[in-house]
JSON list of C-alpha atoms in Angstrom, two decimals:
[
{"chain": "A", "resi": 179, "resn": "MET", "atom": "CA", "xyz": [-14.11, -17.87, 2.40]},
{"chain": "A", "resi": 180, "resn": "ASN", "atom": "CA", "xyz": [-12.44, -16.92, 5.66]},
{"chain": "A", "resi": 181, "resn": "TYR", "atom": "CA", "xyz": [-14.84, -16.44, 8.52]},
{"chain": "A", "resi": 182, "resn": "ASN", "atom": "CA", "xyz": [-12.17, -14.83, 10.70]},
{"chain": "A", "resi": 183, "resn": "GLU", "atom": "CA", "xyz": [-12.82, -11.57, 8.86]},
{"chain": "A", "resi": 184, "resn": "PRO", "atom": "CA", "xyz": [-16.61, -11.53, 8.21]},
{"chain": "A", "resi": 185, "resn": "LEU", "atom": "CA", "xyz": [-16.88, -7.92, 7.05]},
{"chain": "A", "resi": 186, "resn": "ALA", "atom": "CA", "xyz": [-14.60, -8.72, 4.13]},
{"chain": "A", "resi": 187, "resn": "ASP", "atom": "CA", "xyz": [-17.23, -10.99, 2.60]},
{"chain": "A", "resi": 188, "resn": "LEU", "atom": "CA", "xyz": [-19.60, -8.10, 1.78]},
{"chain": "A", "resi": 189, "resn": "ASN", "atom": "CA", "xyz": [-17.24, -5.47, 0.37]},
{"chain": "A", "resi": 190, "resn": "PRO", "atom": "CA", "xyz": [-13.61, -6.17, 1.18]},
{"chain": "A", "resi": 191, "resn": "HIS", "atom": "CA", "xyz": [-12.10, -2.88, 0.02]},
{"chain": "A", "resi": 192, "resn": "PRO", "atom": "CA", "xyz": [-13.10, -0.54, 2.88]},
{"chain": "A", "resi": 193, "resn": "TYR", "atom": "CA", "xyz": [-12.47, -3.26, 5.46]},
{"chain": "A", "resi": 194, "resn": "TYR", "atom": "CA", "xyz": [-8.89, -3.92, 4.35]},
{"chain": "A", "resi": 195, "resn": "MET", "atom": "CA", "xyz": [-8.18, -0.26, 3.59]},
{"chain": "A", "resi": 196, "resn": "GLN", "atom": "CA", "xyz": [-9.07, 0.48, 7.20]},
{"chain": "A", "resi": 197, "resn": "LYS", "atom": "CA", "xyz": [-6.35, -1.98, 8.21]},
{"chain": "A", "resi": 198, "resn": "ALA", "atom": "CA", "xyz": [-3.90, -0.15, 5.92]},
{"chain": "A", "resi": 199, "resn": "LEU", "atom": "CA", "xyz": [-4.98, 3.15, 7.51]},
{"chain": "A", "resi": 200, "resn": "GLN", "atom": "CA", "xyz": [-4.21, 1.71, 10.93]},
{"chain": "A", "resi": 201, "resn": "GLN", "atom": "CA", "xyz": [-0.68, 1.06, 9.69]},
{"chain": "A", "resi": 202, "resn": "ALA", "atom": "CA", "xyz": [-0.49, 4.64, 8.39]},
{"chain": "A", "resi": 203, "resn": "GLN", "atom": "CA", "xyz": [-1.49, 5.87, 11.85]},
{"chain": "A", "resi": 204, "resn": "VAL", "atom": "CA", "xyz": [1.39, 3.89, 13.35]},
{"chain": "A", "resi": 205, "resn": "ALA", "atom": "CA", "xyz": [3.77, 5.56, 10.89]},
{"chain": "A", "resi": 206, "resn": "ASP", "atom": "CA", "xyz": [2.31, 8.95, 11.80]},
{"chain": "A", "resi": 207, "resn": "SER", "atom": "CA", "xyz": [2.91, 8.31, 15.50]},
{"chain": "A", "resi": 208, "resn": "LEU", "atom": "CA", "xyz": [6.56, 7.52, 14.69]},
{"chain": "A", "resi": 209, "resn": "ASP", "atom": "CA", "xyz": [6.98, 10.74, 12.66]},
{"chain": "A", "resi": 210, "resn": "GLU", "atom": "CA", "xyz": [7.19, 8.74, 9.42]},
{"chain": "A", "resi": 211, "resn": "VAL", "atom": "CA", "xyz": [5.24, 9.73, 6.32]},
{"chain": "A", "resi": 212, "resn": "PRO", "atom": "CA", "xyz": [1.91, 8.06, 7.15]},
{"chain": "A", "resi": 213, "resn": "ILE", "atom": "CA", "xyz": [1.47, 5.44, 4.50]},
{"chain": "A", "resi": 214, "resn": "GLY", "atom": "CA", "xyz": [0.25, 1.95, 5.35]},
{"chain": "A", "resi": 215, "resn": "ALA", "atom": "CA", "xyz": [-0.15, -1.25, 3.40]},
{"chain": "A", "resi": 216, "resn": "VAL", "atom": "CA", "xyz": [-1.61, -4.69, 3.92]},
{"chain": "A", "resi": 217, "resn": "ILE", "atom": "CA", "xyz": [-1.50, -7.75, 1.70]},
{"chain": "A", "resi": 218, "resn": "VAL", "atom": "CA", "xyz": [-4.42, -10.14, 1.72]},
{"chain": "A", "resi": 219, "resn": "HIS", "atom": "CA", "xyz": [-4.23, -13.76, 0.55]},
{"chain": "A", "resi": 220, "resn": "GLN", "atom": "CA", "xyz": [-7.41, -15.82, 0.36]},
{"chain": "A", "resi": 221, "resn": "GLY", "atom": "CA", "xyz": [-9.27, -13.53, 2.77]},
{"chain": "A", "resi": 222, "resn": "ARG", "atom": "CA", "xyz": [-6.48, -13.38, 5.35]},
{"chain": "A", "resi": 223, "resn": "VAL", "atom": "CA", "xyz": [-4.06, -10.53, 6.05]},
{"chain": "A", "resi": 224, "resn": "ILE", "atom": "CA", "xyz": [-0.59, -12.02, 5.62]},
{"chain": "A", "resi": 225, "resn": "ALA", "atom": "CA", "xyz": [1.40, -8.77, 5.76]},
{"chain": "A", "resi": 226, "resn": "ALA", "atom": "CA", "xyz": [0.96, -5.35, 7.31]},
{"chain": "A", "resi": 227, "resn": "ALA", "atom": "CA", "xyz": [3.51, -2.54, 7.15]},
{"chain": "A", "resi": 228, "resn": "HIS", "atom": "CA", "xyz": [4.01, 1.20, 7.29]},
{"chain": "A", "resi": 229, "resn": "ASN", "atom": "CA", "xyz": [6.71, 3.53, 6.05]},
{"chain": "A", "resi": 230, "resn": "GLN", "atom": "CA", "xyz": [9.95, 3.17, 8.00]},
{"chain": "A", "resi": 231, "resn": "ARG", "atom": "CA", "xyz": [12.42, 5.21, 5.95]},
{"chain": "A", "resi": 232, "resn": "GLU", "atom": "CA", "xyz": [13.42, 7.48, 8.83]},
{"chain": "A", "resi": 233, "resn": "MET", "atom": "CA", "xyz": [13.68, 4.72, 11.42]},
{"chain": "A", "resi": 234, "resn": "LEU", "atom": "CA", "xyz": [15.64, 2.33, 9.18]},
{"chain": "A", "resi": 235, "resn": "HIS", "atom": "CA", "xyz": [17.58, 5.05, 7.33]},
{"chain": "A", "resi": 236, "resn": "ASP", "atom": "CA", "xyz": [16.54, 3.23, 4.17]},
{"chain": "A", "resi": 237, "resn": "PRO", "atom": "CA", "xyz": [15.06, 5.00, 1.15]},
{"chain": "A", "resi": 238, "resn": "THR", "atom": "CA", "xyz": [13.43, 1.73, 0.03]},
{"chain": "A", "resi": 239, "resn": "ALA", "atom": "CA", "xyz": [11.55, 1.17, 3.32]},
{"chain": "A", "resi": 240, "resn": "HIS", "atom": "CA", "xyz": [8.18, 2.11, 1.86]},
{"chain": "A", "resi": 241, "resn": "ALA", "atom": "CA", "xyz": [5.09, 0.43, 3.28]},
{"chain": "A", "resi": 242, "resn": "GLU", "atom": "CA", "xyz": [4.51, -1.54, 0.07]},
{"chain": "A", "resi": 243, "resn": "MET", "atom": "CA", "xyz": [8.08, -2.82, -0.11]},
{"chain": "A", "resi": 244, "resn": "LEU", "atom": "CA", "xyz": [8.05, -3.98, 3.51]},
{"chain": "A", "resi": 245, "resn": "ALA", "atom": "CA", "xyz": [4.65, -5.63, 3.08]},
{"chain": "A", "resi": 246, "resn": "ILE", "atom": "CA", "xyz": [5.80, -7.44, -0.07]},
{"chain": "A", "resi": 247, "resn": "THR", "atom": "CA", "xyz": [8.80, -8.83, 1.80]},
{"chain": "A", "resi": 248, "resn": "GLN", "atom": "CA", "xyz": [6.57, -9.99, 4.68]},
{"chain": "A", "resi": 249, "resn": "ALA", "atom": "CA", "xyz": [4.07, -11.59, 2.30]},
{"chain": "A", "resi": 250, "resn": "ALA", "atom": "CA", "xyz": [6.76, -13.44, 0.36]},
{"chain": "A", "resi": 251, "resn": "GLU", "atom": "CA", "xyz": [8.09, -14.81, 3.64]},
{"chain": "A", "resi": 252, "resn": "ALA", "atom": "CA", "xyz": [4.59, -15.80, 4.80]},
{"chain": "A", "resi": 253, "resn": "LEU", "atom": "CA", "xyz": [3.87, -17.67, 1.57]},
{"chain": "A", "resi": 254, "resn": "GLY", "atom": "CA", "xyz": [7.39, -19.01, 1.06]},
{"chain": "A", "resi": 255, "resn": "ASP", "atom": "CA", "xyz": [7.39, -17.72, -2.51]},
{"chain": "A", "resi": 256, "resn": "TRP", "atom": "CA", "xyz": [8.34, -14.51, -4.28]},
{"chain": "A", "resi": 257, "resn": "ARG", "atom": "CA", "xyz": [5.29, -14.86, -6.52]},
{"chain": "A", "resi": 258, "resn": "LEU", "atom": "CA", "xyz": [2.41, -13.29, -4.64]},
{"chain": "A", "resi": 259, "resn": "LEU", "atom": "CA", "xyz": [-0.29, -14.83, -6.77]},
{"chain": "A", "resi": 260, "resn": "ASP", "atom": "CA", "xyz": [-3.86, -14.63, -5.51]},
{"chain": "A", "resi": 261, "resn": "CYS", "atom": "CA", "xyz": [-2.91, -11.66, -3.31]},
{"chain": "A", "resi": 262, "resn": "ALA", "atom": "CA", "xyz": [-4.35, -8.17, -3.05]},
{"chain": "A", "resi": 263, "resn": "LEU", "atom": "CA", "xyz": [-2.30, -5.18, -1.93]},
{"chain": "A", "resi": 264, "resn": "TYR", "atom": "CA", "xyz": [-4.14, -2.41, -0.11]},
{"chain": "A", "resi": 265, "resn": "VAL", "atom": "CA", "xyz": [-2.17, 0.80, 0.28]},
{"chain": "A", "resi": 266, "resn": "THR", "atom": "CA", "xyz": [-3.25, 4.22, 1.49]},
{"chain": "A", "resi": 267, "resn": "LEU", "atom": "CA", "xyz": [-1.36, 6.15, -1.21]},
{"chain": "A", "resi": 268, "resn": "GLU", "atom": "CA", "xyz": [-0.90, 5.39, -4.89]},
{"chain": "A", "resi": 269, "resn": "PRO", "atom": "CA", "xyz": [2.34, 3.43, -5.32]},
{"chain": "A", "resi": 270, "resn": "CYS", "atom": "CA", "xyz": [5.47, 5.23, -6.54]},
{"chain": "A", "resi": 271, "resn": "PRO", "atom": "CA", "xyz": [7.55, 3.89, -9.47]},
{"chain": "A", "resi": 272, "resn": "MET", "atom": "CA", "xyz": [9.83, 1.86, -7.16]},
{"chain": "A", "resi": 273, "resn": "CYS", "atom": "CA", "xyz": [6.90, 0.19, -5.43]},
{"chain": "A", "resi": 274, "resn": "ALA", "atom": "CA", "xyz": [5.03, -0.33, -8.70]},
{"chain": "A", "resi": 275, "resn": "GLY", "atom": "CA", "xyz": [8.09, -2.12, -10.07]},
{"chain": "A", "resi": 276, "resn": "ALA", "atom": "CA", "xyz": [8.20, -4.38, -7.02]},
{"chain": "A", "resi": 277, "resn": "ILE", "atom": "CA", "xyz": [4.46, -5.06, -7.34]},
{"chain": "A", "resi": 278, "resn": "VAL", "atom": "CA", "xyz": [4.88, -6.10, -10.96]},
{"chain": "A", "resi": 279, "resn": "ASN", "atom": "CA", "xyz": [7.89, -8.27, -10.12]},
{"chain": "A", "resi": 280, "resn": "ALA", "atom": "CA", "xyz": [5.99, -9.93, -7.26]},
{"chain": "A", "resi": 281, "resn": "ARG", "atom": "CA", "xyz": [3.12, -10.72, -9.68]},
{"chain": "A", "resi": 282, "resn": "ILE", "atom": "CA", "xyz": [0.50, -9.20, -7.38]},
{"chain": "A", "resi": 283, "resn": "PRO", "atom": "CA", "xyz": [-2.76, -9.34, -9.34]},
{"chain": "A", "resi": 284, "resn": "TRP", "atom": "CA", "xyz": [-4.81, -6.70, -7.44]},
{"chain": "A", "resi": 285, "resn": "VAL", "atom": "CA", "xyz": [-3.76, -3.29, -6.15]},
{"chain": "A", "resi": 286, "resn": "ILE", "atom": "CA", "xyz": [-6.27, -1.19, -4.27]},
{"chain": "A", "resi": 287, "resn": "PHE", "atom": "CA", "xyz": [-5.21, 2.26, -3.13]},
{"chain": "A", "resi": 288, "resn": "GLY", "atom": "CA", "xyz": [-6.71, 5.25, -1.37]},
{"chain": "A", "resi": 289, "resn": "ALA", "atom": "CA", "xyz": [-5.35, 8.68, -2.29]},
{"chain": "A", "resi": 290, "resn": "THR", "atom": "CA", "xyz": [-3.78, 9.48, -5.63]},
{"chain": "A", "resi": 291, "resn": "ASP", "atom": "CA", "xyz": [-0.25, 10.88, -5.72]},
{"chain": "A", "resi": 292, "resn": "PRO", "atom": "CA", "xyz": [0.00, 13.54, -8.44]},
{"chain": "A", "resi": 293, "resn": "LYS", "atom": "CA", "xyz": [3.74, 14.02, -7.79]},
{"chain": "A", "resi": 294, "resn": "ALA", "atom": "CA", "xyz": [4.94, 10.40, -7.79]},
{"chain": "A", "resi": 295, "resn": "GLY", "atom": "CA", "xyz": [2.00, 8.09, -8.57]},
{"chain": "A", "resi": 296, "resn": "ALA", "atom": "CA", "xyz": [2.82, 5.19, -10.84]},
{"chain": "A", "resi": 297, "resn": "ALA", "atom": "CA", "xyz": [-0.58, 3.48, -11.01]},
{"chain": "A", "resi": 298, "resn": "THR", "atom": "CA", "xyz": [-2.87, 6.14, -12.48]},
{"chain": "A", "resi": 299, "resn": "SER", "atom": "CA", "xyz": [-1.42, 9.64, -11.96]},
{"chain": "A", "resi": 300, "resn": "LEU", "atom": "CA", "xyz": [1.99, 10.18, -13.58]},
{"chain": "A", "resi": 301, "resn": "PHE", "atom": "CA", "xyz": [2.55, 6.67, -14.91]},
{"chain": "A", "resi": 302, "resn": "GLN", "atom": "CA", "xyz": [0.47, 3.56, -15.43]},
{"chain": "A", "resi": 303, "resn": "LEU", "atom": "CA", "xyz": [3.19, 1.00, -14.69]},
{"chain": "A", "resi": 304, "resn": "LEU", "atom": "CA", "xyz": [0.79, -1.51, -13.18]},
{"chain": "A", "resi": 305, "resn": "ASN", "atom": "CA", "xyz": [-1.14, -1.75, -16.47]},
{"chain": "A", "resi": 306, "resn": "ASP", "atom": "CA", "xyz": [1.66, -1.26, -18.98]},
{"chain": "A", "resi": 307, "resn": "HIS", "atom": "CA", "xyz": [1.20, -3.86, -21.72]},
{"chain": "A", "resi": 308, "resn": "ARG", "atom": "CA", "xyz": [4.96, -3.86, -22.39]},
{"chain": "A", "resi": 309, "resn": "LEU", "atom": "CA", "xyz": [5.65, -5.45, -19.00]},
{"chain": "A", "resi": 310, "resn": "ASN", "atom": "CA", "xyz": [5.35, -9.15, -18.27]},
{"chain": "A", "resi": 311, "resn": "HIS", "atom": "CA", "xyz": [2.65, -8.68, -15.62]},
{"chain": "A", "resi": 312, "resn": "ARG", "atom": "CA", "xyz": [-0.31, -6.36, -15.20]},
{"chain": "A", "resi": 313, "resn": "CYS", "atom": "CA", "xyz": [-2.51, -5.67, -12.19]},
{"chain": "A", "resi": 314, "resn": "GLU", "atom": "CA", "xyz": [-6.12, -4.83, -11.74]},
{"chain": "A", "resi": 315, "resn": "VAL", "atom": "CA", "xyz": [-6.06, -1.41, -10.09]},
{"chain": "A", "resi": 316, "resn": "VAL", "atom": "CA", "xyz": [-8.84, -0.03, -7.91]},
{"chain": "A", "resi": 317, "resn": "PRO", "atom": "CA", "xyz": [-8.14, 3.63, -7.05]},
{"chain": "A", "resi": 318, "resn": "GLY", "atom": "CA", "xyz": [-9.88, 5.93, -4.61]},
{"chain": "A", "resi": 319, "resn": "VAL", "atom": "CA", "xyz": [-10.96, 3.54, -1.85]},
{"chain": "A", "resi": 320, "resn": "MET", "atom": "CA", "xyz": [-11.42, 5.72, 1.24]},
{"chain": "A", "resi": 321, "resn": "ALA", "atom": "CA", "xyz": [-9.52, 8.42, -0.63]},
{"chain": "A", "resi": 322, "resn": "LEU", "atom": "CA", "xyz": [-10.62, 11.22, 1.68]},
{"chain": "A", "resi": 323, "resn": "GLU", "atom": "CA", "xyz": [-9.40, 9.48, 4.84]},
{"chain": "A", "resi": 324, "resn": "CYS", "atom": "CA", "xyz": [-6.19, 8.31, 3.19]},
{"chain": "A", "resi": 325, "resn": "GLY", "atom": "CA", "xyz": [-5.41, 11.75, 1.80]},
{"chain": "A", "resi": 326, "resn": "GLU", "atom": "CA", "xyz": [-6.30, 13.53, 5.02]},
{"chain": "A", "resi": 327, "resn": "ILE", "atom": "CA", "xyz": [-3.72, 11.73, 7.16]},
{"chain": "A", "resi": 328, "resn": "ILE", "atom": "CA", "xyz": [-0.93, 12.61, 4.70]},
{"chain": "A", "resi": 329, "resn": "THR", "atom": "CA", "xyz": [-2.09, 16.23, 4.31]},
{"chain": "A", "resi": 330, "resn": "ASN", "atom": "CA", "xyz": [-2.23, 16.68, 8.08]},
{"chain": "A", "resi": 331, "resn": "PHE", "atom": "CA", "xyz": [1.23, 15.15, 8.49]},
{"chain": "A", "resi": 332, "resn": "PHE", "atom": "CA", "xyz": [2.86, 17.53, 6.02]},
{"chain": "A", "resi": 333, "resn": "ARG", "atom": "CA", "xyz": [0.96, 20.50, 7.44]},
{"chain": "A", "resi": 334, "resn": "ARG", "atom": "CA", "xyz": [2.42, 19.69, 10.88]},
{"chain": "A", "resi": 335, "resn": "GLN", "atom": "CA", "xyz": [5.88, 19.26, 9.36]},
{"chain": "A", "resi": 336, "resn": "ARG", "atom": "CA", "xyz": [5.71, 22.69, 7.74]},
{"chain": "A", "resi": 337, "resn": "GLN", "atom": "CA", "xyz": [4.54, 24.28, 11.00]},
{"chain": "A", "resi": 338, "resn": "LEU", "atom": "CA", "xyz": [7.51, 22.72, 12.77]},
{"chain": "A", "resi": 339, "resn": "GLY", "atom": "CA", "xyz": [9.86, 24.01, 10.07]},
{"chain": "A", "resi": 340, "resn": "LYS", "atom": "CA", "xyz": [10.80, 20.50, 8.89]},
{"chain": "A", "resi": 341, "resn": "LYS", "atom": "CA", "xyz": [11.35, 19.46, 5.31]}
]
C-alpha cells in the first residue's frame, strides 16, 4: 500500500483516470488529439504520457505507446508485470499489441472507440485466447469526461476547417 496516493486505496480507477485526463488536457492544449495515459505499479504512477503524433511527426506516438516506453525504463524491464494502464480512450490495435507484448495485466479505459477500439469495440485483442497474454479490461471509467474532451477537440477542429 502506497500512502503517497491515499485516494487510490478506496477506489483507484477514478483517481488514476483523473491523472490520465490531466495528460489528455495537456495534449489538448498542444493541439494534439487529447488522449492521456498513466501506468501504475504497486500504487505509484511510474509513467504519464499524452498523444504527441503532431509534435514528434510520429504516427506511433500514442499516449499508451509513450507511457509503455516510460514504464519499461522506470522498471528496467520490458515486462510490465503488476502494472495497470489507465487510458482515456479505448486502445487501438497498435497500442493493444504493445500492451499484450508488454504483458500489462490490467487495462482501464474511459471512452470506447467505435472506429478503432481494440479492447471491446471492433476487436478484443486484449482478451484473445490465441495470444500469449491476456489482460483484465475495465471499460467505461469516467467515460463521459473522457469522451467529452475528444468530442470537443474534434468539434473545434471542424469549426477551424482542419482535418
